[in-house]
Coordinates of C-alpha atoms in Angstrom, one line a residue:
Chain J
V1 CA 103.8 102.8 162.1
G2 CA 104.8 99.9 164.4
D3 CA 107.6 98.2 166.3
H4 CA 110.7 98.9 164.3
G5 CA 112.3 95.4 164.3
P6 CA 109.3 93.3 163.1
L7 CA 108.3 95.9 160.5
E8 CA 111.8 96.1 159.0
A9 CA 112.0 92.3 159.0
E10 CA 108.7 92.2 157.0
L11 CA 109.8 94.8 154.6
A12 CA 113.2 93.0 154.1
K13 CA 111.2 89.9 152.9
V14 CA 110.0 91.9 149.9
G15 CA 113.4 93.5 149.3
K16 CA 113.8 97.3 149.8
A17 CA 110.8 99.3 151.0
P18 CA 109.2 101.3 148.1
A19 CA 110.3 105.0 148.0
N20 CA 106.8 106.1 149.2
V21 CA 106.9 104.0 152.3
R22 CA 108.5 105.3 155.5
V23 CA 108.6 103.3 158.7
V24 CA 107.7 105.3 161.8
A25 CA 108.7 103.5 165.0
S26 CA 106.3 102.9 167.9
E27 CA 106.5 100.7 170.9
G28 CA 104.0 98.0 171.3
A29 CA 100.2 98.0 170.5
I30 CA 96.9 98.4 172.3
A31 CA 96.0 94.8 173.0
M32 CA 92.7 93.6 171.5
D33 CA 91.3 92.7 175.0
A34 CA 92.4 95.9 176.7
E35 CA 90.2 98.7 178.0
P36 CA 91.2 101.3 175.5
V37 CA 91.4 104.5 177.6
A38 CA 93.5 102.9 180.3
A39 CA 95.7 101.2 177.7
L40 CA 96.3 104.5 175.9
R41 CA 97.3 106.2 179.2
R42 CA 99.7 103.3 180.0
N43 CA 101.3 103.4 176.6
P44 CA 101.3 106.7 174.7
R45 CA 104.0 105.3 172.4
A46 CA 101.8 102.4 171.2
S47 CA 101.2 102.3 167.4
I48 CA 97.7 103.8 167.5
P49 CA 98.6 107.0 169.4
V50 CA 101.8 107.5 167.4
C51 CA 99.7 107.1 164.2
V52 CA 97.2 109.7 165.5
D53 CA 100.1 112.1 166.2
L54 CA 101.2 111.9 162.6
V55 CA 97.7 113.0 161.6
K56 CA 97.6 115.7 164.2
T57 CA 100.9 117.3 163.2
G58 CA 99.9 117.1 159.5
E59 CA 102.7 114.7 158.6
A60 CA 100.0 112.3 157.5
K61 CA 96.6 113.2 155.9
A62 CA 95.0 110.0 157.1
M63 CA 95.6 106.9 159.2
V64 CA 94.5 103.4 158.5
S65 CA 94.3 100.8 161.3
A66 CA 93.2 97.2 161.7
G67 CA 93.9 97.4 165.4
H68 CA 91.6 97.8 168.4
T69 CA 88.5 99.8 167.2
G70 CA 87.8 101.3 170.6
G71 CA 91.6 102.2 170.8
C72 CA 91.4 104.0 167.4
V73 CA 88.3 105.9 168.6
A74 CA 89.8 106.8 172.0
G75 CA 93.2 107.6 170.4
A76 CA 91.5 110.0 167.9
M77 CA 89.4 111.6 170.6
F78 CA 92.5 112.2 172.8
G79 CA 94.8 113.3 170.0
L80 CA 92.7 115.1 167.4
N81 CA 90.2 117.9 167.6
R82 CA 86.6 117.3 166.7
L83 CA 85.3 119.1 163.6
P84 CA 83.6 122.4 164.6
G85 CA 80.2 121.7 165.9
V86 CA 80.6 117.9 166.2
R87 CA 79.7 116.4 169.6
R88 CA 80.8 112.8 169.1
P89 CA 82.4 111.0 166.2
G90 CA 80.7 108.1 164.5
I91 CA 82.0 105.2 162.4
G92 CA 80.2 105.0 159.0
A93 CA 80.2 101.6 157.3
T94 CA 79.4 101.2 153.6
L95 CA 77.2 98.1 153.0
P96 CA 76.1 96.6 149.7
S97 CA 72.4 97.3 148.9
L98 CA 70.0 97.2 146.0
S99 CA 69.9 101.1 145.9
T100 CA 71.0 102.9 142.7
S101 CA 74.4 103.6 144.1
G102 CA 74.7 100.0 145.1
H103 CA 75.4 100.9 148.7
C104 CA 73.9 102.1 152.0
V105 CA 75.9 104.0 154.7
L106 CA 75.2 102.7 158.2
I107 CA 76.4 105.0 161.0
D108 CA 77.4 104.6 163.9
V109 CA 78.8 101.0 163.9
G110 CA 80.6 101.3 167.2
A111 CA 82.3 104.6 168.1
N112 CA 79.7 105.6 170.7
V113 CA 77.4 103.3 172.7
N114 CA 75.8 106.1 174.7
C115 CA 73.8 108.4 172.4
K116 CA 71.5 111.4 172.5
P117 CA 69.3 112.5 169.6
V118 CA 71.7 115.3 168.7
N119 CA 74.4 112.7 168.1
L120 CA 72.1 110.7 165.8
F121 CA 71.3 114.0 163.9
Q122 CA 75.0 114.6 163.4
Y123 CA 75.5 111.0 162.3
A124 CA 72.9 111.7 159.6
V125 CA 74.9 114.7 158.4
M126 CA 78.1 112.7 158.3
G127 CA 76.5 109.7 156.6
M128 CA 75.0 112.1 154.0
A129 CA 78.4 113.6 153.3
V130 CA 79.8 110.1 152.5
S131 CA 76.8 109.2 150.4
Q132 CA 77.0 112.4 148.4
L133 CA 80.7 112.7 147.9
C134 CA 81.9 109.1 147.9
L135 CA 78.9 107.3 146.4
G136 CA 77.5 110.0 144.2
V137 CA 74.0 110.1 145.6
T138 CA 72.6 113.6 145.0
R139 CA 70.0 113.7 147.7
P140 CA 70.5 110.8 150.1
R141 CA 67.4 109.3 151.7
V142 CA 67.9 108.9 155.5
G143 CA 66.3 106.3 157.6
L144 CA 66.3 105.8 161.4
L145 CA 67.0 102.2 162.5
S146 CA 64.1 101.0 164.7
I147 CA 62.1 97.9 165.4
G148 CA 59.1 98.7 163.3
E149 CA 58.4 101.3 160.7
E150 CA 55.6 103.0 162.7
D151 CA 56.4 106.2 164.5
A152 CA 55.3 104.9 167.8
K153 CA 57.8 102.0 167.9
G154 CA 61.3 101.9 169.2
N155 CA 63.1 102.7 172.4
S156 CA 63.1 106.2 174.0
L157 CA 66.2 107.3 172.0
V158 CA 64.6 106.4 168.7
K159 CA 61.3 108.0 169.6
E160 CA 62.9 111.3 170.5
T161 CA 65.1 111.2 167.5
F162 CA 62.2 110.5 165.2
R163 CA 60.5 113.7 166.4
L164 CA 63.7 115.7 165.9
F165 CA 64.3 114.3 162.4
R166 CA 60.8 114.9 161.3
Q167 CA 61.3 118.6 161.8
E168 CA 64.5 118.6 159.8
S169 CA 64.6 120.2 156.4
A170 CA 68.3 119.5 156.2
F171 CA 67.7 116.1 154.8
D172 CA 65.3 113.7 153.1
F173 CA 64.0 111.7 156.1
K174 CA 62.2 108.5 155.2
G175 CA 61.2 107.7 158.8
N176 CA 61.9 104.6 160.8
V177 CA 63.4 101.6 158.9
E178 CA 64.0 98.1 160.0
G179 CA 67.1 96.0 159.6
R180 CA 65.9 94.4 156.4
D181 CA 65.6 97.9 154.8
L182 CA 69.3 98.4 155.0
F183 CA 69.7 96.2 151.9
G184 CA 66.4 96.8 150.1
G185 CA 67.5 100.1 148.4
G186 CA 64.9 102.4 149.8
V187 CA 67.4 104.4 151.8
D188 CA 71.0 105.6 151.3
V189 CA 71.9 106.4 154.9
V190 CA 70.7 104.5 158.1
V191 CA 71.4 106.1 161.4
C192 CA 71.6 104.3 164.7
E193 CA 73.4 104.1 168.1
G194 CA 76.8 102.4 168.0
F195 CA 76.0 99.2 170.0
V196 CA 73.1 98.4 167.7
G197 CA 75.0 99.4 164.6
N198 CA 77.9 97.2 165.4
A199 CA 75.7 94.2 166.3
V200 CA 73.8 94.6 163.1
L201 CA 77.0 94.9 161.0
K202 CA 78.4 91.7 162.5
V203 CA 75.1 89.8 162.0
A204 CA 75.0 90.9 158.4
E205 CA 78.5 89.5 157.9
G206 CA 77.7 86.3 159.8
V207 CA 74.6 85.6 157.7
S208 CA 76.3 86.2 154.4
E209 CA 79.3 84.2 155.3
T210 CA 77.2 81.3 156.6
L211 CA 75.0 81.3 153.5
F212 CA 78.0 81.4 151.1
R213 CA 79.7 78.6 153.0
T214 CA 76.5 76.4 152.8
I215 CA 75.9 77.2 149.2
R216 CA 79.5 76.4 148.3
E217 CA 79.0 73.0 150.1
E218 CA 75.8 72.3 148.3
V219 CA 77.4 73.1 144.9
K220 CA 80.4 71.0 145.7
A221 CA 78.2 68.0 146.8
M222 CA 76.2 68.3 143.6
G223 CA 79.4 68.3 141.5
A224 CA 80.6 65.2 143.2
G225 CA 77.3 63.5 142.5
G226 CA 77.6 64.2 138.8
G227 CA 75.3 67.2 138.8
S228 CA 75.7 70.0 136.4
P229 CA 76.6 73.2 138.4
S230 CA 79.2 74.8 136.2
A231 CA 82.3 76.8 136.7
A232 CA 80.2 79.7 135.5
L233 CA 78.0 79.4 138.5
G234 CA 81.0 79.3 140.7
G235 CA 82.1 82.5 139.1
A236 CA 78.8 84.2 139.6
L237 CA 78.8 83.2 143.3
Q238 CA 82.3 84.5 143.7
R239 CA 81.3 87.9 142.2
L240 CA 78.3 88.1 144.5
R241 CA 80.4 87.1 147.4
A242 CA 82.9 89.8 146.6
R243 CA 80.1 92.4 146.6
C244 CA 79.2 91.3 150.1
D245 CA 82.8 91.0 151.4
Y246 CA 83.9 93.5 154.0
A247 CA 87.4 93.4 152.4
E248 CA 85.9 95.1 149.3
T249 CA 85.2 98.4 151.1
G250 CA 88.2 97.7 153.2
G251 CA 87.3 99.7 156.3
A252 CA 85.0 102.3 157.7
P253 CA 85.9 106.0 158.4
L254 CA 85.7 107.5 161.8
L255 CA 83.8 110.6 161.0
G256 CA 83.6 113.9 162.8
M257 CA 87.3 114.3 163.7
D258 CA 89.6 116.9 162.3
G259 CA 91.9 114.4 160.5
H260 CA 91.0 111.2 158.8
V261 CA 91.0 107.8 160.5
Q262 CA 90.0 104.6 158.6
I263 CA 89.2 101.7 160.8
C264 CA 89.6 98.2 159.4
H265 CA 88.4 94.7 160.4
G266 CA 90.8 93.0 162.8
R267 CA 91.2 90.1 160.3
S268 CA 91.9 92.3 157.3
D269 CA 94.0 90.7 154.6
A270 CA 96.3 92.6 152.1
R271 CA 93.4 93.4 149.8
A272 CA 91.3 94.8 152.6
I273 CA 94.1 97.1 153.7
L274 CA 94.8 98.2 150.1
N275 CA 91.1 99.1 149.7
A276 CA 91.1 100.9 153.1
V277 CA 94.1 103.0 152.0
T278 CA 92.4 103.8 148.7
G279 CA 89.2 104.6 150.6
A280 CA 91.0 106.9 153.1
I281 CA 92.7 108.8 150.2
R282 CA 89.3 109.3 148.6
M283 CA 87.7 110.5 151.8
V284 CA 90.4 113.2 152.0
D285 CA 90.3 114.1 148.3
V286 CA 86.5 114.6 148.1
G287 CA 86.5 116.8 151.2
V288 CA 84.0 114.9 153.4
N289 CA 85.2 116.8 156.5
A290 CA 84.7 120.2 154.9
R291 CA 81.2 119.2 153.9
I292 CA 80.3 118.0 157.4
T293 CA 81.6 121.3 158.9
E294 CA 79.7 123.3 156.3
V295 CA 76.4 121.6 156.9
L296 CA 76.6 121.7 160.7
A297 CA 77.5 125.4 160.6
A298 CA 74.6 126.2 158.3
H299 CA 72.3 124.2 160.6
A300 CA 73.5 126.0 163.7
K301 CA 73.0 129.4 162.0
A302 CA 69.5 128.4 160.8
G303 CA 68.5 126.8 164.1
Chain I
V1 CA 39.2 85.1 167.3
G2 CA 38.2 88.0 165.2
D3 CA 35.4 90.1 163.7
H4 CA 32.5 87.7 163.3
G5 CA 31.4 88.8 159.8
P6 CA 34.7 88.6 157.9
L7 CA 35.8 85.4 159.7
E8 CA 32.5 83.6 158.9
A9 CA 32.8 84.8 155.3
E10 CA 36.3 83.4 155.0
L11 CA 35.2 80.1 156.5
A12 CA 32.2 79.9 154.2
K13 CA 34.7 80.0 151.2
V14 CA 36.1 76.6 152.3
G15 CA 32.7 75.2 153.1
K16 CA 31.8 74.4 156.7
A17 CA 34.4 75.1 159.5
P18 CA 36.1 71.9 160.6
A19 CA 34.7 70.4 163.8
N20 CA 37.8 71.5 165.8
V21 CA 37.5 75.1 164.8
R22 CA 35.3 77.5 166.8
V23 CA 34.9 81.2 166.0
V24 CA 35.1 83.5 169.0
A25 CA 33.9 87.0 168.1
S26 CA 35.9 90.1 168.9
E27 CA 35.5 93.7 167.8
G28 CA 38.2 95.3 165.7
A29 CA 42.0 94.9 166.0
I30 CA 45.0 96.7 167.5
A31 CA 46.1 98.8 164.5
M32 CA 49.7 98.1 163.4
D33 CA 50.7 101.8 163.9
A34 CA 48.9 102.2 167.3
E35 CA 50.6 102.7 170.6
P36 CA 49.7 99.3 172.1
V37 CA 48.9 100.2 175.7
A38 CA 46.6 103.1 174.8
A39 CA 45.0 101.0 172.0
L40 CA 44.3 98.1 174.5
R41 CA 42.7 100.5 176.9
R42 CA 40.5 102.0 174.2
N43 CA 39.4 98.7 172.9
P44 CA 39.3 95.8 175.4
R45 CA 37.2 93.8 172.9
A46 CA 39.8 93.8 170.2
S47 CA 41.1 90.4 168.9
I48 CA 44.3 90.4 171.0
P49 CA 42.8 91.0 174.4
V50 CA 39.9 88.6 173.7
C51 CA 42.4 86.0 172.7
V52 CA 44.5 86.6 175.8
D53 CA 41.3 86.2 177.9
L54 CA 40.7 82.7 176.4
V55 CA 44.2 81.7 177.6
K56 CA 43.6 83.3 181.0
T57 CA 40.4 81.5 181.7
G58 CA 41.9 78.2 180.4
E59 CA 39.6 77.9 177.5
A60 CA 42.7 77.9 175.3
K61 CA 46.1 76.5 176.2
A62 CA 47.9 78.8 173.8
M63 CA 47.3 81.8 171.5
V64 CA 48.9 82.4 168.1
S65 CA 48.9 85.9 166.7
A66 CA 50.4 87.6 163.6
G67 CA 49.1 91.0 164.9
H68 CA 50.8 93.9 166.6
T69 CA 53.8 92.4 168.4
G70 CA 53.8 95.2 171.1
G71 CA 50.0 94.6 171.4
C72 CA 50.5 90.9 172.1
V73 CA 53.2 91.7 174.7
A74 CA 51.1 94.4 176.4
G75 CA 47.9 92.3 176.1
A76 CA 49.7 89.3 177.8
M77 CA 51.2 91.6 180.5
F78 CA 47.7 93.0 181.3
G79 CA 45.8 89.8 181.0
L80 CA 48.0 87.0 182.3
N81 CA 50.2 86.5 185.3
R82 CA 53.9 86.3 184.9
L83 CA 55.4 82.9 185.9
P84 CA 56.6 82.9 189.5
G85 CA 59.9 84.8 189.8
V86 CA 59.8 86.3 186.3
R87 CA 60.4 90.0 186.1
R88 CA 59.8 90.6 182.4
P89 CA 58.8 88.4 179.6
G90 CA 61.0 88.0 176.5
I91 CA 60.4 86.8 172.9
G92 CA 62.7 83.9 171.9
A93 CA 63.3 83.4 168.2
T94 CA 64.7 80.2 166.9
L95 CA 67.3 80.9 164.1
P96 CA 69.1 78.4 161.8
S97 CA 72.7 77.9 162.8
L98 CA 75.6 75.5 162.1
S99 CA 75.2 74.0 165.7
T100 CA 74.5 70.4 166.2
S101 CA 70.8 71.1 166.8
G102 CA 70.8 73.2 163.7
H103 CA 69.4 76.1 165.6
C104 CA 70.2 79.0 168.0
V105 CA 67.7 80.7 170.3
L106 CA 67.9 84.5 170.3
I107 CA 66.2 86.1 173.2
D108 CA 64.8 88.9 173.5
V109 CA 63.8 90.0 170.0
G110 CA 61.4 92.8 171.0
A111 CA 59.3 92.3 174.1
N112 CA 61.3 94.7 176.3
V113 CA 63.5 97.6 175.2
N114 CA 64.5 98.7 178.7
C115 CA 66.5 95.9 180.3
K116 CA 68.5 95.3 183.5
P117 CA 71.0 92.5 184.0
V118 CA 68.5 90.4 185.9
N119 CA 66.2 90.5 182.9
L120 CA 69.0 89.1 180.7
F121 CA 69.7 86.4 183.3
Q122 CA 66.1 85.3 183.2
Y123 CA 66.1 85.4 179.4
A124 CA 69.1 83.0 179.5
V125 CA 67.0 80.6 181.7
M126 CA 64.0 80.9 179.3
G127 CA 66.2 80.4 176.2
M128 CA 67.8 77.4 177.8
A129 CA 64.4 75.8 178.5
V130 CA 63.5 76.2 174.8
S131 CA 66.9 74.8 173.7
Q132 CA 66.7 71.8 175.9
L133 CA 63.0 70.9 175.6
C134 CA 62.2 71.9 172.0
L135 CA 65.6 71.5 170.3
G136 CA 67.0 68.6 172.3
V137 CA 70.2 70.3 173.5
T138 CA 71.3 68.7 176.7
R139 CA 73.5 71.5 178.1
P140 CA 72.9 74.6 176.0
R141 CA 75.9 77.0 175.7
V142 CA 74.9 80.6 176.4
G143 CA 76.4 83.7 174.8
L144 CA 75.9 87.3 175.6
L145 CA 75.5 89.5 172.5
S146 CA 78.1 92.3 172.5
I147 CA 80.2 94.2 170.1
G148 CA 83.5 92.3 170.7
E149 CA 84.3 89.1 172.4
E150 CA 86.5 90.7 175.0
D151 CA 85.1 91.2 178.5
A152 CA 85.8 94.9 178.4
K153 CA 83.7 95.6 175.3
G154 CA 80.0 96.5 175.2
N155 CA 77.7 99.1 176.7
S156 CA 77.1 99.3 180.5
L157 CA 74.2 96.8 180.4
V158 CA 76.4 94.2 178.7
K159 CA 79.4 94.8 181.0
E160 CA 77.3 94.4 184.1
T161 CA 75.5 91.4 182.8
F162 CA 78.9 89.8 181.8
R163 CA 80.0 90.0 185.5
L164 CA 76.7 88.5 186.6
F165 CA 76.8 85.7 184.1
R166 CA 80.4 84.8 184.9
Q167 CA 79.4 84.0 188.5
E168 CA 76.5 81.8 187.4
S169 CA 76.8 78.1 187.7
A170 CA 73.2 77.7 186.5
F171 CA 74.4 77.6 182.9
D172 CA 77.3 77.1 180.5
F173 CA 78.3 80.7 179.8
K174 CA 80.5 81.1 176.8
G175 CA 81.1 84.8 177.3
N176 CA 80.5 87.7 174.9
V177 CA 79.6 86.8 171.3
E178 CA 79.2 88.9 168.3
G179 CA 76.5 88.9 165.7
R180 CA 78.3 86.5 163.4
D181 CA 78.5 83.9 166.2
L182 CA 74.7 83.5 166.1
F183 CA 75.0 81.3 163.1
G184 CA 78.4 79.7 163.6
G185 CA 77.3 77.0 165.9
G186 CA 79.4 77.8 168.9
V187 CA 76.4 78.7 171.1
D188 CA 72.9 77.5 171.5
V189 CA 71.3 80.5 173.2
V190 CA 72.2 84.2 172.7
V191 CA 70.9 86.7 175.1
C192 CA 70.3 90.4 174.4
E193 CA 68.1 93.4 175.1
G194 CA 64.9 93.6 172.9
F195 CA 65.8 96.5 170.7
V196 CA 69.1 95.0 169.6
G197 CA 67.6 91.6 169.3
N198 CA 64.8 92.8 167.0
A199 CA 67.2 94.9 164.9
V200 CA 69.5 91.9 164.6
L201 CA 66.7 89.5 163.6
K202 CA 65.4 91.8 160.9
V203 CA 68.9 92.4 159.5
A204 CA 69.4 88.6 159.3
E205 CA 66.1 88.2 157.4
G206 CA 67.1 91.1 155.1
V207 CA 70.5 89.8 154.3
S208 CA 69.3 86.3 153.5
E209 CA 66.3 87.6 151.4
T210 CA 68.5 89.9 149.4
L211 CA 71.2 87.2 148.8
F212 CA 68.6 84.7 147.7
R213 CA 67.0 87.1 145.4
T214 CA 70.4 88.1 143.8
I215 CA 71.4 84.4 143.5
R216 CA 68.1 83.5 141.9
E217 CA 68.6 86.3 139.4
E218 CA 72.2 85.2 138.7
V219 CA 71.0 81.6 138.1
K220 CA 68.2 82.7 135.9
A221 CA 70.5 85.0 133.8
M222 CA 72.9 82.1 133.3
G223 CA 70.1 79.7 132.3
A224 CA 69.0 82.3 129.6
G225 CA 72.5 82.4 128.3
G226 CA 72.6 78.7 127.7
G227 CA 74.6 78.0 130.9
S228 CA 74.3 74.8 132.8
P229 CA 72.8 75.5 136.3
S230 CA 70.5 72.6 136.7
A231 CA 67.1 72.1 138.3
A232 CA 69.0 70.2 141.0
L233 CA 70.8 73.4 142.0
G234 CA 67.4 75.2 142.1
G235 CA 66.2 72.5 144.4
A236 CA 69.2 72.8 146.7
L237 CA 68.8 76.6 146.9
Q238 CA 65.2 76.1 147.7
R239 CA 66.0 73.7 150.5
L240 CA 68.5 76.1 151.9
R241 CA 66.1 79.0 151.5
A242 CA 63.5 77.1 153.4
R243 CA 65.9 76.5 156.3
C244 CA 66.4 80.3 156.5
D245 CA 62.8 81.2 156.1
Y246 CA 61.0 82.7 159.0
A247 CA 57.9 80.8 157.9
E248 CA 59.6 77.5 158.8
T249 CA 59.7 78.2 162.5
G250 CA 56.5 80.1 162.1
G251 CA 56.7 82.4 165.1
A252 CA 58.4 83.1 168.3
P253 CA 57.1 82.4 171.8
L254 CA 56.6 85.1 174.4
L255 CA 58.3 83.5 177.3
G256 CA 57.8 84.1 181.0
M257 CA 54.0 84.4 181.1
D258 CA 51.6 81.9 182.7
G259 CA 50.0 80.9 179.5
H260 CA 51.4 80.5 176.0
V261 CA 51.6 83.3 173.4
Q262 CA 53.1 82.6 170.0
I263 CA 53.9 85.7 168.1
C264 CA 54.1 85.5 164.3
H265 CA 55.5 87.8 161.6
G266 CA 53.0 90.4 160.3
R267 CA 53.3 89.0 156.8
S268 CA 52.9 85.3 157.8
D269 CA 51.3 83.1 155.1
A270 CA 49.3 79.9 155.8
R271 CA 52.4 77.7 156.1
A272 CA 53.9 80.1 158.7
I273 CA 50.6 80.1 160.7
L274 CA 50.4 76.3 160.6
N275 CA 54.0 76.0 161.8
A276 CA 53.3 78.6 164.6
V277 CA 50.3 76.6 165.7
T278 CA 52.3 73.4 165.7
G279 CA 55.1 75.2 167.6
A280 CA 52.7 76.5 170.2
I281 CA 51.3 73.1 170.8
R282 CA 54.8 71.7 171.2
M283 CA 55.8 74.5 173.7
V284 CA 52.8 73.5 175.9
D285 CA 53.4 69.8 175.5
V286 CA 57.1 69.7 176.5
G287 CA 56.4 72.0 179.5
V288 CA 58.7 74.9 178.8
N289 CA 56.9 77.1 181.4
A290 CA 57.3 74.5 184.2
R291 CA 61.0 74.2 183.4
I292 CA 61.4 78.0 183.6
T293 CA 59.6 78.2 186.9
E294 CA 61.6 75.3 188.3
V295 CA 65.0 76.8 187.4
L296 CA 64.2 80.2 188.7
A297 CA 62.9 78.8 192.0
A298 CA 66.0 76.7 192.4
H299 CA 68.1 79.7 191.7
A300 CA 66.3 82.0 194.1
K301 CA 66.7 79.3 196.8
A302 CA 70.4 78.9 196.1
G303 CA 71.0 82.6 195.8

């Protein structure tokens, strides 16, 4: 989905478009610095709303976008229904961790910066569905992101949510966790409000990128000095870097909407987009949305 | 400052206490899982309030604590005056970065989880004082932590603060920054609300610890297989690790109070405490508090 001219020109560069690729024309894009709601109102023919429409009408089972995150969220909120029982959608990012599955789901990383405890409860349900169905974790352990492991710490949202989660039999609540616990392997799902989640995600990327850059320079400097760091070490570092690379998971699903939206990093390369498309197909195939609906319905009935 | 018995027993292990060490007896401590305000009311003879009293009366120029962070903040708020013009204190952490000074000051990392734009403005002033006087940055570049670099992104606190900062001539405002920009070197001071700042700080620690652990294992595994990673590489990694280690900076100052409080990590070792003591002395010597007072007074006059 995009402006017809530029897209056809890109496709022409690689010869004919593959048989399973169809170009749907849209007009312009939601600019990265635009206020998304106003921009969507101004241009309902932009690529994001046109893409959402394809999902709404069932022509597409999922959409993948590396455009304006807020634009994707607002576009989905305007164009699609929420899943039954869902108050607000959340974006769930899959991060590398030392857990058995090798991953931890952090939700929300930026769909919603104005949360209530019930939103965080629903994020836990969504994160668990991803952990179970996409990462194979039988009984995901859920943590609540706070600024200390003790019950009494945190802001008022976290304190209220802690009390709510403690009463929940719907999931295995491990209590408050701190940022470092995201990677330690003690939890499979970490729940937080979208501003904090997004800040945390970007910091994690920043630290790992900076460290890898510095290590690479150290290794290079040693090589130049006649040291012995081998190609093998370079390979090991590269494998490790790949595990930490956002491009490997390729995007994060917007969860809670009736239709699948996969949101990618603005600077995604071809590999990231490929992985995001594969990830979106998987989300649809394993039935994450059906699971979320089912758990929320059972919870509403029990409660 | 601490329980007389255990402290004397520890000192006895190393022979006589050095001449410049005096033991001040207190009774018990603020438990790590306690609600700090209630705990301080219950036990005004605990180590934190007794320590604060020494600063208040001028017997000590600074206090250093690896105890309950909220307890230190609340103890200081009860026992000390705020600097003239300061609304709320903030904790300023010095993080490694690729900037010229090699560091970036992140403020607040947990003193205050309920912020207004004016608090964030004052944090900028405090962070700048540290950047100038302790890190030698002539004109610190200030960023506002948000979830996108564009003006329109963020929660309502960040959007309001952005508008306030843009009008400020008191500092070199670089606009919104994302988590990854903390380390990239483009800013010297990053301002945020305490819940986000604390979460971000802990995530940064978690990522670097997990990466270093994984790299160490990779290097070890290669060594066992007859590979060539040298002791030199081990040394390089160790130096890099030291730069990222919280123990190197040894603690973060609680800024904005009339008296110096240096807050350390709960799991500080001897080296971290030594660095925190050195850091606290430096904060007093360079006159960070006088600078904060001066800038706020000039600002109030101009405004």
